[in-house]
Amino acid sequence: MPYLACTGCGKKYPLERHLRCGDCGEPLEVRYEALTPPARIEEEPCFIARNANIFPFPDFRPELSLGEGATPLLEAVHLAEETGIAEIYLKNETVNPTWSFKDRGTSLGIQAALQFGLTRVGTVSSGNMAASLAAFAARAGLEAYVYVAGDIPEGKIAPIAIYGPRLSRGIGDYGRLYYNALALGEKRGIYFISSDNPFRVEGQKTVAYEIFDQLDYEPLDFIILPVSSGGNMAAVIKGCEEMEELGLIKKAPLVIGVQAAGCSPIARAVAEGREKVEPFPNPATIAHAIANPFPPSGNRILRKVREGRADVITVTDEEIIAAQAFLAQKEGLFVQPAGAAPVAAIRKLAAAGRLKPEHRIAAILTGSGLKDTGALAHHHLEVVSVPVDELG
Ligand SMILES: *Cc1c(COP(=O)(O)O)cnc(C)c1O
Ligand SMILES: [Zn+2]
């Protein structure tokens, strides 16, 4: 039987709705007594059915899937040319049902809520998770309670509201909103499927399995992705460790998390050799999706860095904007600023000589550019006016 275990102290819990350890406060994760590999993408198109072997429940409702996962893995032809690295792959998560990787985690989180017999689900989000949760809850017929940051732009609210959740703006500190919402959830019977909910992490680990499936289990040196709460990075590391255990790959790649310099609590703790993440003062970055100043899975990522499984670095907003333009104008992929951060990191690490021509790298493009059209103001996009009669 699968069970939950604390990622900090190892304490075991039954497979129920616990989210964090009662003893040390660290996030819980799902553990399995025995795992078997998932089906290959080409064998089984349905996300839930394909991954049933690496998910913790005996039965599922696959009809609640919205077609998440099985996203393309593209070769970054121009980025490879620019950096001199022969093999760089881009996992295009922008084509998920609500245009970000969050759909993988929400999909399994909703299945967990149904297993537990719950009718109310909730999340705290700066945007993408809110839309994802609201969409999957709508399809499953569950009530969705969504709390967004007080300062998220009007244009990002309506695309969440359209799915019909109970939507509130949390005025005040966004880092604290997460913990206070959990407390509210306990009182009101709302199951929070937030950033590092153990079942969200199980759903999101599938991106690592898919990357290797698409590479026919050929080795990778690095997987690079943006990191905010740490939930998705923990999921990718977990997926790689499981594949190592299953013998699908010989050695897990080093997972490199990328933060914006203006909000980099985990990278700072790594650089200072700390065991605990501190709240980042006055966060400021255009990459809103990675702007959590007090990441709930920060300490867990620090433990993985100490185990030699991970690293966390920063890029500046200027580097992110340049990478966003590069991806659109050279690779034909329009991603939101957070999604461009790993490409900014590859360019930076290659220029610094930390990436070598023979390295094999996959970058996860986490969310669509259309999710944050405000960022377009940072580019000099030219449109000329021509009198129609003068054409031809
Ligand atoms: C949520 C999100 C992230 C950060 O993921 P965490 O699990 O919070 O670390 C990165 N990019 C995009 C586009 C996101 O929506
Ligand atoms: Zn614990």
Short mmCIF file of C-alpha atoms and ligand atoms in Angstrom, two decimals:
data_model
loop_
_atom_site.label_atom_id
_atom_site.label_comp_id
_atom_site.label_asym_id
_atom_site.label_seq_id
_atom_site.Cartn_x
_atom_site.Cartn_y
_atom_site.Cartn_z
CA MET A 1 0.00 0.00 0.00
CA PRO A 2 1.30 3.46 -0.83
CA TYR A 3 1.59 5.84 2.14
CA LEU A 4 2.62 9.42 2.91
CA ALA A 5 5.98 10.26 4.46
CA CYS A 6 7.49 13.52 5.69
CA THR A 7 10.22 14.82 3.37
CA GLY A 8 11.92 16.33 6.44
CA CYS A 9 11.87 13.80 9.30
CA GLY A 10 10.59 10.70 7.50
CA LYS A 11 7.52 10.25 9.76
CA LYS A 12 4.91 8.06 8.04
CA TYR A 13 1.24 8.91 7.57
CA PRO A 14 -1.63 6.96 6.02
CA LEU A 15 -2.66 7.89 2.47
CA GLU A 16 -5.19 10.50 3.56
CA ARG A 17 -5.65 14.24 3.22
CA HIS A 18 -2.62 15.30 5.32
CA LEU A 19 -0.48 17.93 3.58
CA ARG A 20 2.36 18.72 5.98
CA CYS A 21 4.09 16.93 8.87
CA GLY A 22 2.51 17.42 12.28
CA ASP A 23 5.96 17.12 13.90
CA CYS A 24 8.33 19.22 11.79
CA GLY A 25 5.99 21.13 9.44
CA GLU A 26 7.71 19.99 6.24
CA PRO A 27 5.71 18.80 3.19
CA LEU A 28 4.65 15.16 2.88
CA GLU A 29 5.18 13.01 -0.20
CA VAL A 30 3.73 9.76 -1.53
CA ARG A 31 5.91 6.65 -1.14
CA TYR A 32 5.36 3.22 -2.68
CA GLU A 33 6.33 -0.22 -1.46
CA ALA A 34 6.81 -1.31 -5.06
CA LEU A 35 6.64 0.67 -8.27
CA THR A 36 6.28 -0.55 -11.82
CA PRO A 37 6.94 1.64 -14.89
CA PRO A 38 4.14 3.63 -16.53
CA ALA A 39 2.94 2.83 -20.04
CA ARG A 40 4.73 4.58 -22.92
CA ILE A 41 3.07 7.64 -24.45
CA GLU A 42 2.51 5.87 -27.76
CA GLU A 43 0.83 2.92 -26.02
CA GLU A 44 -1.71 4.83 -23.95
CA PRO A 45 -2.89 8.36 -24.81
CA CYS A 46 -4.87 9.01 -21.60
CA PHE A 47 -2.78 10.71 -18.88
CA ILE A 48 -4.51 8.92 -15.99
CA ALA A 49 -4.53 5.47 -17.57
CA ARG A 50 -0.93 5.77 -18.79
CA ASN A 51 0.40 6.70 -15.37
CA ALA A 52 -1.82 4.47 -13.20
CA ASN A 53 1.26 2.38 -12.19
CA ILE A 54 3.05 5.42 -10.76
CA PHE A 55 -0.04 6.89 -9.07
CA PRO A 56 -1.16 5.80 -5.60
CA PHE A 57 -4.83 4.84 -6.05
CA PRO A 58 -6.31 1.51 -7.10
CA ASP A 59 -9.07 3.06 -9.18
CA PHE A 60 -9.55 6.27 -11.11
CA ARG A 61 -12.04 8.24 -13.14
CA PRO A 62 -10.00 8.76 -16.34
CA GLU A 63 -12.97 10.48 -18.03
CA LEU A 64 -12.22 13.55 -15.85
CA SER A 65 -8.93 14.11 -17.71
CA LEU A 66 -8.84 17.17 -19.96
CA GLY A 67 -6.07 15.78 -22.17
CA GLU A 68 -3.17 16.98 -20.00
CA GLY A 69 0.36 15.68 -20.54
CA ALA A 70 1.97 14.04 -23.59
CA THR A 71 3.26 17.49 -24.55
CA PRO A 72 5.87 17.82 -27.31
CA LEU A 73 9.61 17.56 -26.65
CA LEU A 74 11.27 19.72 -29.30
CA GLU A 75 14.93 20.10 -30.21
CA ALA A 76 16.06 23.69 -29.63
CA VAL A 77 17.86 24.03 -32.93
CA HIS A 78 18.75 27.71 -32.67
CA LEU A 79 19.54 27.71 -28.96
CA ALA A 80 21.93 24.80 -29.59
CA GLU A 81 23.60 26.77 -32.38
CA GLU A 82 23.90 29.92 -30.24
CA THR A 83 25.31 28.16 -27.18
CA GLY A 84 27.41 25.53 -28.96
CA ILE A 85 25.67 22.77 -27.01
CA ALA A 86 24.72 19.91 -29.31
CA GLU A 87 21.55 18.67 -27.64
CA ILE A 88 19.01 20.90 -25.94
CA TYR A 89 15.39 19.79 -25.70
CA LEU A 90 12.39 21.98 -24.89
CA LYS A 91 9.45 20.34 -23.12
CA ASN A 92 6.54 22.48 -24.27
CA GLU A 93 4.14 22.53 -21.33
CA THR A 94 2.27 25.53 -22.76
CA VAL A 95 0.01 23.19 -24.73
CA ASN A 96 -1.65 21.65 -21.67
CA PRO A 97 -5.45 22.19 -21.35
CA THR A 98 -5.10 25.42 -19.34
CA TRP A 99 -1.73 26.28 -20.89
CA SER A 100 0.64 25.35 -18.06
CA PHE A 101 2.18 22.25 -16.43
CA LYS A 102 -0.10 22.77 -13.41
CA ASP A 103 -2.74 20.63 -15.18
CA ARG A 104 -0.70 17.47 -14.52
CA GLY A 105 -0.84 18.05 -10.77
CA THR A 106 -4.41 19.27 -10.69
CA SER A 107 -5.54 16.18 -12.58
CA LEU A 108 -4.27 13.81 -9.87
CA GLY A 109 -5.22 16.20 -7.06
CA ILE A 110 -8.85 16.08 -8.20
CA GLN A 111 -8.71 12.26 -8.32
CA ALA A 112 -7.40 12.35 -4.72
CA ALA A 113 -10.26 14.62 -3.58
CA LEU A 114 -12.75 12.17 -5.11
CA GLN A 115 -11.02 9.19 -3.42
CA PHE A 116 -11.36 10.98 -0.09
CA GLY A 117 -15.03 11.70 -0.75
CA LEU A 118 -14.55 15.49 -0.66
CA THR A 119 -16.69 17.96 -2.59
CA ARG A 120 -14.73 21.19 -2.02
CA VAL A 121 -11.27 21.86 -3.40
CA GLY A 122 -9.15 24.98 -3.13
CA THR A 123 -5.92 26.61 -4.13
CA VAL A 124 -3.76 29.66 -3.54
CA SER A 125 -2.28 30.87 -6.78
CA SER A 126 -0.76 33.76 -8.62
CA GLY A 127 -2.60 32.70 -11.76
CA ASN A 128 -1.93 29.41 -13.51
CA MET A 129 -2.82 27.08 -10.68
CA ALA A 130 -6.09 28.96 -10.14
CA ALA A 131 -7.20 28.48 -13.74
CA SER A 132 -6.09 24.85 -13.73
CA LEU A 133 -7.89 23.98 -10.49
CA ALA A 134 -11.06 25.82 -11.52
CA ALA A 135 -11.16 24.00 -14.88
CA PHE A 136 -10.63 20.47 -13.51
CA ALA A 137 -13.01 21.09 -10.56
CA ALA A 138 -15.69 22.25 -13.01
CA ARG A 139 -15.32 19.05 -15.03
CA ALA A 140 -15.44 16.88 -11.89
CA GLY A 141 -18.45 18.76 -10.49
CA LEU A 142 -16.54 19.91 -7.37
CA GLU A 143 -16.81 23.32 -5.73
CA ALA A 144 -13.56 25.30 -6.25
CA TYR A 145 -12.30 27.92 -3.75
CA VAL A 146 -9.60 30.02 -5.35
CA TYR A 147 -7.48 32.65 -3.54
CA VAL A 148 -5.28 34.82 -5.74
CA ALA A 149 -2.69 37.43 -4.78
CA GLY A 150 -4.15 40.88 -4.17
CA ASP A 151 -2.02 42.51 -6.82
CA ILE A 152 -2.65 40.25 -9.79
CA PRO A 153 -3.69 42.30 -12.83
CA GLU A 154 -7.39 42.50 -13.82
CA GLY A 155 -6.62 40.85 -17.16
CA LYS A 156 -5.51 37.66 -15.40
CA ILE A 157 -8.65 37.39 -13.21
CA ALA A 158 -11.40 36.94 -15.82
CA PRO A 159 -9.71 33.93 -17.49
CA ILE A 160 -9.90 32.22 -14.06
CA ALA A 161 -13.40 33.44 -13.23
CA ILE A 162 -14.84 32.04 -16.48
CA TYR A 163 -14.60 28.48 -15.05
CA GLY A 164 -16.99 29.51 -12.25
CA PRO A 165 -14.91 29.06 -9.03
CA ARG A 166 -15.51 30.98 -5.77
CA LEU A 167 -12.76 33.49 -6.39
CA SER A 168 -11.19 35.82 -3.78
CA ARG A 169 -8.27 38.23 -3.86
CA GLY A 170 -6.06 37.87 -0.77
CA ILE A 171 -5.02 41.34 0.30
CA GLY A 172 -1.67 41.28 2.12
CA ASP A 173 1.39 39.05 2.18
CA TYR A 174 1.23 36.33 -0.51
CA GLY A 175 3.58 33.97 1.32
CA ARG A 176 1.28 33.98 4.37
CA LEU A 177 -1.82 33.58 2.24
CA TYR A 178 -0.74 29.96 1.61
CA TYR A 179 -0.58 29.01 5.32
CA ASN A 180 -3.73 30.93 6.28
CA ALA A 181 -5.70 29.35 3.46
CA LEU A 182 -4.63 25.88 4.67
CA ALA A 183 -5.97 26.71 8.13
CA LEU A 184 -9.23 27.92 6.61
CA GLY A 185 -9.41 24.72 4.56
CA GLU A 186 -9.21 22.62 7.75
CA LYS A 187 -12.11 24.55 9.25
CA ARG A 188 -14.35 24.59 6.17
CA GLY A 189 -13.56 21.16 4.73
CA ILE A 190 -11.83 22.50 1.63
CA TYR A 191 -9.12 20.23 0.24
CA PHE A 192 -6.23 22.44 -0.84
CA ILE A 193 -4.47 21.23 -3.96
CA SER A 194 -1.77 23.89 -3.76
CA SER A 195 1.80 23.96 -4.99
CA ASP A 196 3.25 21.06 -3.00
CA ASN A 197 0.16 19.00 -2.17
CA PRO A 198 1.52 15.41 -2.24
CA PHE A 199 -0.86 14.34 -5.03
CA ARG A 200 -0.15 17.46 -7.10
CA VAL A 201 3.53 16.50 -6.87
CA GLU A 202 2.71 12.94 -8.01
CA GLY A 203 0.87 14.31 -11.04
CA GLN A 204 3.64 16.73 -11.90
CA LYS A 205 6.44 14.13 -11.63
CA THR A 206 5.07 12.69 -14.89
CA VAL A 207 6.82 15.44 -16.86
CA ALA A 208 10.17 13.83 -15.98
CA TYR A 209 8.92 10.37 -17.03
CA GLU A 210 7.65 11.82 -20.32
CA ILE A 211 10.90 13.58 -21.16
CA PHE A 212 12.80 10.29 -20.82
CA ASP A 213 10.10 8.33 -22.66
CA GLN A 214 10.43 10.80 -25.55
CA LEU A 215 14.23 10.41 -25.48
CA ASP A 216 13.92 6.60 -25.46
CA TYR A 217 15.59 6.65 -22.02
CA GLU A 218 18.85 8.06 -23.42
CA PRO A 219 20.67 9.89 -20.58
CA LEU A 220 20.43 13.60 -19.78
CA ASP A 221 22.93 15.65 -17.80
CA PHE A 222 20.52 18.39 -16.71
CA ILE A 223 16.83 19.18 -16.49
CA ILE A 224 16.34 22.93 -16.04
CA LEU A 225 13.09 24.52 -14.89
CA PRO A 226 11.79 27.66 -13.16
CA VAL A 227 11.10 27.36 -9.43
CA SER A 228 8.82 29.27 -7.10
CA SER A 229 7.12 27.22 -4.34
CA GLY A 230 9.45 24.31 -5.08
CA GLY A 231 6.57 21.88 -5.68
CA ASN A 232 7.26 21.26 -9.34
CA MET A 233 11.02 21.02 -8.90
CA ALA A 234 10.52 18.50 -6.09
CA ALA A 235 8.21 16.58 -8.44
CA VAL A 236 10.78 16.48 -11.26
CA ILE A 237 13.51 15.31 -8.86
CA LYS A 238 11.16 12.64 -7.47
CA GLY A 239 10.29 11.44 -10.97
CA CYS A 240 14.00 11.13 -11.84
CA GLU A 241 14.80 9.27 -8.62
CA GLU A 242 11.95 6.84 -9.21
CA MET A 243 13.11 6.15 -12.77
CA GLU A 244 16.59 5.46 -11.41
CA GLU A 245 15.09 3.03 -8.89
CA LEU A 246 13.00 1.38 -11.60
CA GLY A 247 16.11 0.96 -13.76
CA LEU A 248 14.58 3.01 -16.57
CA ILE A 249 17.62 5.32 -16.43
CA LYS A 250 21.12 4.67 -15.08
CA LYS A 251 21.63 8.00 -13.39
CA ALA A 252 19.20 10.83 -12.66
CA PRO A 253 20.14 14.17 -14.24
CA LEU A 254 21.03 17.10 -12.00
CA VAL A 255 17.86 19.20 -11.72
CA ILE A 256 18.60 22.93 -11.91
CA GLY A 257 15.96 25.31 -10.59
CA VAL A 258 15.93 28.87 -11.87
CA GLN A 259 14.69 31.85 -9.85
CA ALA A 260 14.37 35.50 -10.81
CA ALA A 261 17.11 37.52 -9.10
CA GLY A 262 14.41 39.85 -7.73
CA CYS A 263 12.74 37.00 -5.84
CA SER A 264 15.22 34.22 -5.14
CA PRO A 265 14.81 32.90 -1.60
CA ILE A 266 15.93 29.34 -2.48
CA ALA A 267 18.94 30.40 -4.60
CA ARG A 268 20.01 32.75 -1.81
CA ALA A 269 19.83 29.98 0.80
CA VAL A 270 21.88 27.71 -1.52
CA ALA A 271 24.50 30.41 -2.08
CA GLU A 272 24.74 31.03 1.69
CA GLY A 273 24.83 27.31 2.51
CA ARG A 274 21.75 27.50 4.77
CA GLU A 275 19.48 24.59 5.71
CA LYS A 276 16.35 26.76 5.90
CA VAL A 277 14.85 29.21 3.46
CA GLU A 278 14.14 32.70 4.81
CA PRO A 279 11.38 34.98 3.47
CA PHE A 280 12.78 37.10 0.61
CA PRO A 281 12.36 40.81 1.37
CA ASN A 282 10.66 43.12 -1.19
CA PRO A 283 10.24 40.63 -4.04
CA ALA A 284 10.17 42.24 -7.49
CA THR A 285 10.24 40.47 -10.85
CA ILE A 286 8.28 40.47 -14.11
CA ALA A 287 8.09 36.66 -13.82
CA HIS A 288 4.97 36.66 -11.59
CA ALA A 289 4.58 32.88 -11.74
CA ILE A 290 7.87 32.41 -9.85
CA ALA A 291 7.52 35.21 -7.30
CA ASN A 292 6.76 33.31 -4.08
CA PRO A 293 8.96 35.03 -1.46
CA PHE A 294 8.59 32.21 1.13
CA PRO A 295 8.41 28.91 -0.77
CA PRO A 296 6.63 26.12 1.15
CA SER A 297 8.90 23.46 -0.40
CA GLY A 298 12.06 25.57 -0.15
CA ASN A 299 13.72 23.56 2.64
CA ARG A 300 12.91 20.37 0.78
CA ILE A 301 14.78 21.65 -2.29
CA LEU A 302 17.73 22.61 -0.06
CA ARG A 303 17.85 19.01 1.18
CA LYS A 304 18.01 17.79 -2.45
CA VAL A 305 20.83 20.25 -3.15
CA ARG A 306 22.77 18.80 -0.20
CA GLU A 307 22.12 15.28 -1.53
CA GLY A 308 23.71 16.32 -4.84
CA ARG A 309 20.46 15.94 -6.77
CA ALA A 310 19.78 19.62 -7.48
CA ASP A 311 21.05 23.16 -7.75
CA VAL A 312 19.30 26.55 -7.82
CA ILE A 313 20.53 29.62 -9.68
CA THR A 314 19.18 33.06 -10.64
CA VAL A 315 18.68 35.07 -13.80
CA THR A 316 17.79 38.75 -14.06
CA ASP A 317 14.55 40.13 -15.49
CA GLU A 318 16.57 41.48 -18.46
CA GLU A 319 17.89 37.98 -19.16
CA ILE A 320 14.35 36.58 -18.88
CA ILE A 321 12.93 39.13 -21.34
CA ALA A 322 15.78 38.44 -23.78
CA ALA A 323 15.15 34.68 -23.50
CA GLN A 324 11.41 35.22 -24.06
CA ALA A 325 12.16 37.13 -27.27
CA PHE A 326 14.69 34.48 -28.36
CA LEU A 327 12.22 31.64 -27.86
CA ALA A 328 9.50 33.41 -29.83
CA GLN A 329 11.71 34.81 -32.57
CA LYS A 330 14.14 31.90 -33.06
CA GLU A 331 12.29 28.81 -31.90
CA GLY A 332 8.69 29.87 -32.58
CA LEU A 333 7.55 29.36 -28.98
CA PHE A 334 5.73 32.11 -27.05
CA VAL A 335 6.09 31.41 -23.33
CA GLN A 336 5.39 33.56 -20.28
CA PRO A 337 8.41 35.14 -18.53
CA ALA A 338 8.68 32.33 -15.92
CA GLY A 339 8.68 29.80 -18.75
CA ALA A 340 11.58 31.61 -20.42
CA ALA A 341 13.73 31.59 -17.26
CA PRO A 342 15.30 28.15 -17.92
CA VAL A 343 16.38 29.27 -21.39
CA ALA A 344 17.86 32.43 -19.87
CA ALA A 345 19.73 30.11 -17.49
CA ILE A 346 21.05 27.89 -20.30
CA ARG A 347 22.41 30.94 -22.13
CA LYS A 348 23.98 32.23 -18.92
CA LEU A 349 25.51 28.88 -17.86
CA ALA A 350 26.82 28.25 -21.39
CA ALA A 351 28.43 31.70 -21.53
CA ALA A 352 30.03 31.03 -18.13
CA GLY A 353 31.44 27.69 -19.38
CA ARG A 354 29.43 25.65 -16.88
CA LEU A 355 27.60 23.89 -19.71
CA LYS A 356 29.76 21.99 -22.17
CA PRO A 357 29.13 21.18 -25.85
CA GLU A 358 28.65 17.50 -25.04
CA HIS A 359 26.04 18.05 -22.33
CA ARG A 360 22.51 16.85 -22.97
CA ILE A 361 19.92 19.20 -21.52
CA ALA A 362 16.15 19.44 -21.26
CA ALA A 363 14.42 22.70 -20.32
CA ILE A 364 10.81 22.82 -19.19
CA LEU A 365 8.80 25.67 -20.71
CA THR A 366 6.19 25.86 -17.98
CA GLY A 367 3.48 28.24 -19.22
CA SER A 368 2.08 30.06 -22.23
CA GLY A 369 2.91 33.63 -23.18
CA LEU A 370 -0.78 34.39 -23.60
CA LYS A 371 -1.17 33.98 -19.82
CA ASP A 372 0.75 37.22 -19.23
CA THR A 373 0.29 39.66 -22.09
CA GLY A 374 1.40 42.49 -19.74
CA ALA A 375 4.98 41.28 -20.26
CA LEU A 376 4.76 42.19 -23.95
CA ALA A 377 5.23 45.85 -22.94
CA HIS A 378 8.90 45.00 -22.19
CA HIS A 379 9.62 44.22 -25.84
CA HIS A 380 10.10 46.67 -28.65
CA LEU A 381 7.61 45.17 -31.04
CA GLU A 382 7.30 47.11 -34.24
CA VAL A 383 4.27 47.41 -36.43
CA VAL A 384 4.39 49.77 -39.37
CA SER A 385 1.32 51.37 -40.89
CA VAL A 386 1.01 51.27 -44.64
CA PRO A 387 -1.63 52.89 -46.80
CA VAL A 388 -3.41 49.94 -48.38
CA ASP A 389 -3.49 51.63 -51.78
CA GLU A 390 0.31 51.90 -51.86
CA LEU A 391 0.74 48.10 -51.51
CA GLY A 392 1.27 45.97 -54.59
C1 LIG B 1 3.59 27.62 -10.96
C2 LIG B 1 4.55 27.97 -12.02
C3 LIG B 1 5.92 27.87 -11.82
C4 LIG B 1 6.54 27.51 -10.48
O1 LIG B 1 6.24 26.23 -10.01
P1 LIG B 1 6.37 25.88 -8.45
O2 LIG B 1 5.83 24.51 -8.31
O3 LIG B 1 5.54 26.90 -7.71
O4 LIG B 1 7.80 26.01 -8.08
C5 LIG B 1 6.76 28.15 -12.89
N1 LIG B 1 6.28 28.54 -14.08
C6 LIG B 1 4.96 28.67 -14.30
C7 LIG B 1 4.48 29.12 -15.64
C8 LIG B 1 4.05 28.39 -13.28
O5 LIG B 1 2.74 28.52 -13.52
ZN ZN B 2 8.36 15.73 9.65
#
